[in-house]
Short mmCIF file of C-alpha atoms and ligand atoms in Angstrom, two decimals:
data_model
loop_
_atom_site.label_atom_id
_atom_site.label_comp_id
_atom_site.label_asym_id
_atom_site.label_seq_id
_atom_site.Cartn_x
_atom_site.Cartn_y
_atom_site.Cartn_z
CA MET J 196 81.47 21.25 -46.23
CA ARG J 197 80.78 24.27 -47.90
CA LYS J 198 83.84 26.45 -49.30
CA THR J 199 82.20 29.77 -49.41
CA GLY J 200 83.42 30.57 -46.16
CA THR J 201 84.61 29.80 -42.59
CA THR J 202 81.62 28.15 -40.00
CA ILE J 203 82.36 28.84 -36.22
CA THR J 204 80.09 26.87 -34.33
CA ARG J 205 80.66 26.91 -30.51
CA ARG J 206 81.48 23.39 -29.86
CA GLY J 207 84.32 23.98 -28.35
CA PHE J 208 88.12 24.70 -29.18
CA GLY J 209 88.42 20.57 -30.23
CA ALA J 210 85.67 21.33 -33.09
CA ILE J 211 87.27 24.61 -33.98
CA LEU J 212 90.69 22.89 -34.17
CA ALA J 213 89.12 19.96 -36.22
CA ALA J 214 87.39 22.22 -38.55
CA GLY J 215 90.87 24.31 -39.02
CA LEU J 216 92.70 20.98 -39.68
CA MET J 217 90.17 20.00 -42.18
CA ALA J 218 90.51 23.20 -44.02
CA THR J 219 93.93 22.78 -44.17
CA SER J 220 93.96 19.61 -45.47
CA LEU J 221 91.34 20.42 -48.17
CA ALA J 222 93.85 23.37 -49.12
CA ALA J 223 96.78 21.06 -49.03
CA CYS J 224 94.97 18.28 -51.30
CA GLY J 225 94.76 21.27 -53.67
CA ASN J 226 91.31 20.74 -54.06
CA SER J 227 89.81 21.96 -57.40
CA ASP J 228 86.73 24.24 -56.14
CA THR J 229 86.43 27.59 -57.32
CA GLY J 230 85.11 28.59 -54.21
CA SER J 231 86.27 31.58 -52.04
CA GLU J 232 88.96 30.00 -50.35
CA SER J 233 90.81 28.36 -52.88
CA GLY J 234 89.29 29.90 -55.87
CA GLY J 235 91.73 32.94 -56.55
CA ASP J 236 93.27 36.16 -54.80
CA GLY J 237 90.06 36.88 -52.85
CA ASP J 238 90.70 40.76 -53.60
CA GLY J 239 87.38 42.40 -54.44
CA GLN J 240 85.23 39.87 -53.38
CA ILE J 241 82.67 40.80 -50.77
CA VAL J 242 82.99 39.54 -47.37
CA LEU J 243 79.56 38.80 -45.47
CA GLY J 244 79.66 38.24 -41.94
CA PHE J 245 76.26 36.23 -40.90
CA SER J 246 74.91 35.48 -37.39
CA GLN J 247 72.71 32.82 -37.62
CA VAL J 248 70.17 31.99 -34.63
CA GLY J 249 71.30 28.27 -34.22
CA ALA J 250 69.88 25.08 -35.25
CA GLU J 251 66.86 24.86 -33.68
CA SER J 252 64.36 23.76 -36.35
CA GLY J 253 63.98 22.40 -39.92
CA TRP J 254 63.47 25.96 -40.86
CA ARG J 255 66.46 26.89 -39.33
CA THR J 256 68.76 24.38 -41.24
CA ALA J 257 66.87 24.81 -44.46
CA ASN J 258 67.82 28.46 -43.94
CA THR J 259 71.32 27.95 -43.12
CA ASN J 260 71.70 25.79 -46.04
CA SER J 261 69.94 28.29 -48.46
CA ILE J 262 72.23 31.33 -47.30
CA LYS J 263 75.35 29.06 -47.66
CA GLU J 264 74.44 28.00 -51.21
CA SER J 265 73.30 31.45 -52.46
CA ALA J 266 76.65 33.00 -51.07
CA GLU J 267 78.72 30.25 -53.06
CA LYS J 268 76.42 31.04 -56.21
CA ALA J 269 76.87 34.88 -55.84
CA GLY J 270 80.59 34.43 -55.35
CA ILE J 271 80.34 36.29 -52.21
CA LYS J 272 82.85 35.02 -49.19
CA LEU J 273 80.51 34.18 -46.19
CA GLN J 274 81.81 34.17 -42.54
CA PHE J 275 78.99 31.99 -40.84
CA ASP J 276 78.20 32.18 -36.92
CA ASP J 277 76.11 29.81 -35.03
CA ALA J 278 74.89 31.41 -32.22
CA GLN J 279 73.21 28.59 -30.58
CA GLN J 280 69.84 30.45 -29.55
CA LYS J 281 72.12 32.87 -27.37
CA GLN J 282 71.88 37.20 -27.93
CA GLU J 283 75.33 37.21 -26.11
CA ASN J 284 76.71 34.90 -28.95
CA GLN J 285 75.36 37.11 -31.42
CA ILE J 286 76.60 40.42 -29.96
CA LYS J 287 80.16 38.45 -29.79
CA ALA J 288 79.93 37.46 -33.37
CA ILE J 289 78.73 40.72 -34.79
CA ARG J 290 81.63 42.27 -32.86
CA ASN J 291 83.95 40.09 -34.19
CA PHE J 292 82.63 40.81 -37.97
CA ILE J 293 83.60 44.75 -36.92
CA GLN J 294 87.02 43.91 -36.05
CA GLN J 295 87.62 41.81 -39.09
CA LYS J 296 86.07 44.72 -41.08
CA VAL J 297 83.50 42.21 -43.39
CA ASP J 298 82.19 44.27 -45.98
CA VAL J 299 78.56 43.77 -44.68
CA ILE J 300 77.03 42.24 -41.85
CA ALA J 301 73.51 40.20 -41.89
CA PHE J 302 71.92 38.70 -38.79
CA SER J 303 68.95 36.59 -37.61
CA PRO J 304 68.15 38.36 -34.26
CA VAL J 305 67.26 35.60 -31.88
CA VAL J 306 65.31 38.06 -29.89
CA GLU J 307 64.03 41.55 -30.62
CA SER J 308 65.48 43.94 -27.89
CA GLY J 309 68.55 44.66 -26.99
CA TRP J 310 70.41 45.65 -30.23
CA ASP J 311 71.06 49.15 -29.99
CA THR J 312 74.46 49.31 -28.75
CA VAL J 313 76.15 46.72 -31.08
CA LEU J 314 74.38 48.24 -34.15
CA LYS J 315 75.75 51.48 -33.42
CA GLU J 316 78.91 50.08 -33.18
CA ALA J 317 78.64 48.65 -36.56
CA LYS J 318 77.40 51.89 -38.01
CA ASP J 319 80.29 54.11 -36.62
CA ALA J 320 82.38 51.47 -38.31
CA LYS J 321 80.52 52.12 -41.49
CA ILE J 322 79.74 48.50 -42.06
CA PRO J 323 76.02 48.03 -43.53
CA VAL J 324 73.80 45.68 -41.68
CA ILE J 325 70.87 43.99 -43.15
CA LEU J 326 68.36 42.00 -40.74
CA THR J 327 67.25 38.81 -41.92
CA ASP J 328 63.91 36.76 -40.95
CA ARG J 329 63.40 38.36 -37.95
CA ALA J 330 63.02 42.13 -36.89
CA VAL J 331 64.78 44.27 -34.00
CA ASP J 332 62.99 46.62 -32.05
CA SER J 333 65.30 49.75 -32.27
CA ALA J 334 63.66 52.96 -32.81
CA ASP J 335 66.35 54.17 -34.79
CA LYS J 336 65.86 52.57 -38.50
CA SER J 337 68.93 53.98 -39.45
CA LEU J 338 71.17 51.43 -37.48
CA TYR J 339 70.02 48.79 -40.39
CA LYS J 340 69.34 49.23 -43.96
CA THR J 341 66.91 46.65 -44.51
CA PHE J 342 64.64 43.97 -43.36
CA ILE J 343 64.16 40.81 -45.49
CA GLY J 344 61.87 38.11 -44.26
CA SER J 345 57.90 36.94 -43.44
CA ASP J 346 55.19 38.90 -42.32
CA PHE J 347 54.60 36.96 -38.75
CA VAL J 348 51.64 38.72 -38.01
CA LYS J 349 49.91 37.78 -40.87
CA GLU J 350 50.96 33.90 -40.38
CA GLY J 351 49.30 34.08 -37.15
CA ARG J 352 46.32 35.76 -38.40
CA LEU J 353 45.83 33.39 -41.41
CA SER J 354 46.46 30.39 -38.89
CA GLY J 355 43.34 32.11 -36.55
CA GLU J 356 41.15 32.97 -39.60
CA TRP J 357 41.51 29.25 -40.93
CA LEU J 358 40.26 28.23 -37.30
CA VAL J 359 37.35 30.71 -36.92
CA GLU J 360 35.91 29.05 -40.50
CA GLN J 361 36.46 25.65 -38.94
CA LYS J 362 34.74 26.30 -35.76
CA LYS J 363 31.97 28.79 -37.00
CA ASP J 364 29.15 26.31 -36.04
CA ALA J 365 30.61 25.93 -32.22
CA THR J 366 27.79 26.32 -29.52
CA GLY J 367 30.13 25.98 -26.51
CA PRO J 368 33.73 26.80 -25.55
CA VAL J 369 36.62 25.67 -27.93
CA ASN J 370 39.81 25.26 -25.62
CA ILE J 371 42.78 26.19 -27.43
CA VAL J 372 46.64 25.79 -26.01
CA GLU J 373 49.42 27.57 -27.70
CA LEU J 374 52.73 26.63 -27.95
CA GLN J 375 54.97 29.79 -28.51
CA GLY J 376 58.30 30.14 -30.11
CA THR J 377 61.43 31.40 -28.64
CA THR J 378 60.25 34.00 -25.62
CA GLY J 379 60.83 37.75 -26.74
CA SER J 380 61.26 36.47 -30.54
CA ALA J 381 59.63 38.46 -33.22
CA PRO J 382 58.18 35.46 -34.79
CA ALA J 383 56.51 34.55 -31.12
CA ASN J 384 55.35 37.76 -30.44
CA ASP J 385 54.01 38.56 -33.86
CA ARG J 386 52.50 35.06 -34.36
CA LYS J 387 50.70 35.26 -31.17
CA LYS J 388 49.52 38.72 -31.93
CA GLY J 389 47.85 38.03 -35.16
CA PHE J 390 46.27 34.44 -33.93
CA ALA J 391 44.87 36.11 -30.79
CA GLU J 392 43.41 39.40 -33.09
CA ALA J 393 41.88 36.95 -35.63
CA ILE J 394 39.89 34.40 -32.96
CA ALA J 395 38.55 37.16 -31.10
CA ALA J 396 36.21 37.41 -34.08
CA ASN J 397 34.56 34.32 -32.16
CA PRO J 398 34.12 34.52 -28.35
CA ASN J 399 33.97 30.53 -27.93
CA LEU J 400 37.66 30.27 -29.32
CA LYS J 401 39.17 30.50 -25.80
CA ILE J 402 43.27 30.45 -25.25
CA VAL J 403 43.24 28.24 -22.22
CA ALA J 404 47.31 28.00 -21.92
CA SER J 405 49.88 29.13 -23.86
CA GLN J 406 53.84 28.65 -23.03
CA SER J 407 57.26 28.80 -25.00
CA GLY J 408 58.38 25.65 -26.30
CA ASP J 409 61.57 27.44 -27.83
CA PHE J 410 60.78 26.32 -31.27
CA THR J 411 62.32 23.01 -30.84
CA ARG J 412 60.81 19.46 -30.77
CA ALA J 413 61.73 18.78 -27.48
CA GLY J 414 60.48 21.80 -25.94
CA GLY J 415 57.12 21.18 -27.91
CA LYS J 416 56.59 17.91 -26.45
CA GLN J 417 57.34 18.65 -23.07
CA VAL J 418 55.49 21.65 -22.92
CA MET J 419 52.50 19.68 -24.43
CA GLU J 420 52.69 16.91 -21.97
CA GLN J 421 52.36 19.32 -19.33
CA PHE J 422 49.34 21.15 -21.01
CA LEU J 423 47.60 17.77 -21.24
CA LYS J 424 48.01 16.96 -17.51
CA ALA J 425 46.74 20.51 -16.60
CA ASN J 426 43.94 20.64 -19.00
CA PRO J 427 41.07 17.87 -19.45
CA LYS J 428 39.55 18.97 -22.39
CA ILE J 429 42.19 20.85 -25.62
CA ASP J 430 40.22 21.06 -28.60
CA VAL J 431 43.04 22.83 -30.80
CA LEU J 432 46.98 23.18 -30.67
CA PHE J 433 48.25 26.21 -32.29
CA ALA J 434 52.11 25.73 -32.20
CA HIS J 435 54.42 28.57 -33.37
CA ASN J 436 56.21 26.16 -35.54
CA ASP J 437 55.96 22.60 -37.13
CA ASP J 438 58.72 21.27 -34.87
CA MET J 439 57.09 22.35 -31.73
CA GLY J 440 54.20 20.75 -33.36
CA LEU J 441 55.88 17.50 -34.30
CA GLY J 442 57.17 17.14 -30.72
CA ALA J 443 53.72 17.84 -29.69
CA LEU J 444 52.49 14.80 -31.55
CA GLU J 445 54.31 12.52 -29.25
CA ALA J 446 52.96 13.79 -25.93
CA ILE J 447 49.18 13.42 -27.64
CA THR J 448 49.66 9.98 -28.86
CA ALA J 449 51.12 9.10 -25.39
CA ALA J 450 48.25 10.67 -23.59
CA GLY J 451 45.73 8.33 -25.92
CA LYS J 452 44.61 11.00 -28.10
CA VAL J 453 44.63 11.20 -31.60
CA PRO J 454 46.29 13.95 -33.20
CA GLY J 455 44.42 15.82 -35.97
CA LYS J 456 41.29 14.36 -34.98
CA ASP J 457 40.78 14.84 -31.00
CA ILE J 458 43.09 17.77 -31.20
CA THR J 459 42.85 19.94 -34.17
CA ILE J 460 46.82 20.87 -34.94
CA ILE J 461 47.80 24.24 -36.34
CA THR J 462 51.16 25.12 -37.33
CA ILE J 463 53.68 27.42 -39.01
CA ASP J 464 56.62 26.84 -41.24
CA ALA J 465 55.83 24.34 -43.90
CA VAL J 466 58.76 22.34 -43.61
CA LYS J 467 59.06 18.78 -45.02
CA ASP J 468 58.32 16.87 -41.86
CA GLY J 469 55.30 18.89 -41.09
CA MET J 470 54.02 18.89 -44.47
CA GLN J 471 54.36 15.08 -44.05
CA ALA J 472 52.25 15.39 -40.65
CA LEU J 473 49.66 17.24 -42.38
CA ALA J 474 49.50 15.17 -45.69
CA ASP J 475 49.20 12.21 -42.97
CA GLY J 476 46.28 13.86 -41.24
CA LYS J 477 48.08 14.15 -38.16
CA PHE J 478 48.11 18.52 -38.64
CA ASN J 479 45.01 20.21 -39.77
CA PHE J 480 46.54 23.67 -41.23
CA ILE J 481 49.66 25.21 -41.97
CA ALA J 482 50.70 28.41 -42.62
CA GLU J 483 53.54 28.86 -44.60
CA CYS J 484 57.04 30.58 -43.74
CA SER J 485 59.74 30.37 -46.60
CA PRO J 486 63.45 29.61 -45.25
CA LEU J 487 64.57 30.22 -48.80
CA LEU J 488 65.75 33.96 -48.26
CA GLY J 489 69.56 32.84 -49.33
CA ASP J 490 69.17 34.43 -52.91
CA GLN J 491 67.37 37.90 -52.11
CA LEU J 492 69.78 38.44 -48.93
CA MET J 493 72.80 37.94 -51.36
CA ASP J 494 71.36 40.35 -54.00
CA LEU J 495 70.80 43.04 -50.90
CA VAL J 496 74.35 42.62 -49.83
CA LYS J 497 75.47 43.42 -53.31
CA LYS J 498 73.57 46.58 -53.50
CA VAL J 499 73.96 47.99 -50.06
CA LYS J 500 77.77 47.24 -50.68
CA ALA J 501 77.69 48.92 -53.77
CA GLY J 502 75.90 52.16 -52.24
CA GLU J 503 72.66 51.69 -53.87
CA GLU J 504 69.49 52.19 -52.33
CA VAL J 505 67.71 49.23 -51.15
CA PRO J 506 63.83 49.11 -49.90
CA ALA J 507 63.58 49.42 -45.81
CA ARG J 508 61.63 46.18 -45.86
CA VAL J 509 61.48 43.10 -48.34
CA GLU J 510 58.79 40.62 -47.58
CA THR J 511 58.59 36.99 -48.39
CA GLN J 512 56.00 35.21 -50.35
CA GLU J 513 54.02 32.62 -48.41
CA THR J 514 50.90 30.70 -48.85
CA THR J 515 48.63 28.35 -46.59
CA PHE J 516 48.01 24.64 -46.89
CA THR J 517 45.40 21.90 -45.88
CA GLN J 518 45.68 18.34 -45.99
CA GLU J 519 44.80 17.75 -49.40
CA GLN J 520 47.23 20.96 -50.36
CA ALA J 521 49.98 19.33 -48.69
CA LYS J 522 49.55 15.85 -50.35
CA ALA J 523 49.71 17.62 -53.71
CA ALA J 524 52.73 19.82 -52.75
CA LEU J 525 54.72 17.37 -50.87
CA PRO J 526 56.32 15.36 -53.67
CA THR J 527 58.22 18.69 -55.10
CA ARG J 528 58.94 20.36 -51.86
CA LYS J 529 62.27 20.92 -51.26
CA TYR J 530 62.97 21.48 -47.93
O1 GYE I 431 59.45 29.62 -37.72
C1 GYE I 431 61.26 28.58 -36.50
C2 GYE I 431 62.48 28.94 -36.67
O2 GYE I 431 62.62 32.89 -37.29
C3 GYE I 431 60.91 32.23 -38.67
O3 GYE I 431 62.61 30.12 -36.43
C4 GYE I 431 61.65 32.05 -37.91
C5 GYE I 431 61.35 30.88 -36.95
C6 GYE I 431 60.72 29.69 -37.69
O4 GYE I 431 63.05 28.28 -35.09
O5 GYE I 431 60.77 27.34 -36.95
#
């Protein structure tokens, strides 16, 4: 259990009670941590309210760990909320943070639209907001201070460009199925767009089916089963994240096909399990999306709290992996 903040999940009152008891017993033990709850008067410490999307993927778990670890390192008191992939939960959490008068609010918006009202409330309360990982489509850019995260369009484009190169000698149609991320989310919208733009270079490359698997393994498996039933010839799978690709592997194997051979598989993220599948020859290409945003985020939190100017956009540095590159990178991969 981390000591930098309070974790509020929505598993019901029992979980909250248990967590409360645990926190009390930790405090009662006179635990020697120097964390925020036991390490001093707490005065002057920056309080960050963070609303996380959920725990839908390996990427998300690594991102949550990064944020908690970095907050602890930076001496920032973290109020962490898990929204279980529901926008209404995120709005509630943000309103809660406003009521608690936290110093800074950061959140990873599950979908792009529908944030103006709550962001306006934060602005009126003079609490700066940082968008983390995913963007919002608000026209009023003054509703948040900065947006730190990846270029999702580029990830889609790099995936598509790799495929165009692989299939440059194809003489007939190449049938592609696409597993989209959460409907309405920035990474789903942008990855779809970047990929479509890139594959337009070769009219043989055709998306024959495209549906959301909600960024989860279960979703990827279920939708891939439907794709396989409905489409006798599938040459390529483009999955918007590793987890859906990993779920799809089960469906592909169960259908008697060999992943990575009968069906070329492209995914995004490059978390450990994805990289393992790539090194094992089951995936063919991954565009990386780094979840390790914690340190940069804490830096931005300190700056906006101090009233310093911050860039409107902070982009994460990323790369891509082939099977050979995955084999080389795996031993030192951190997440
Ligand atoms: O690619 C996916 C996760 O927003 C970049 O969300 C993130 C995406 C990531 O569920 O695995």
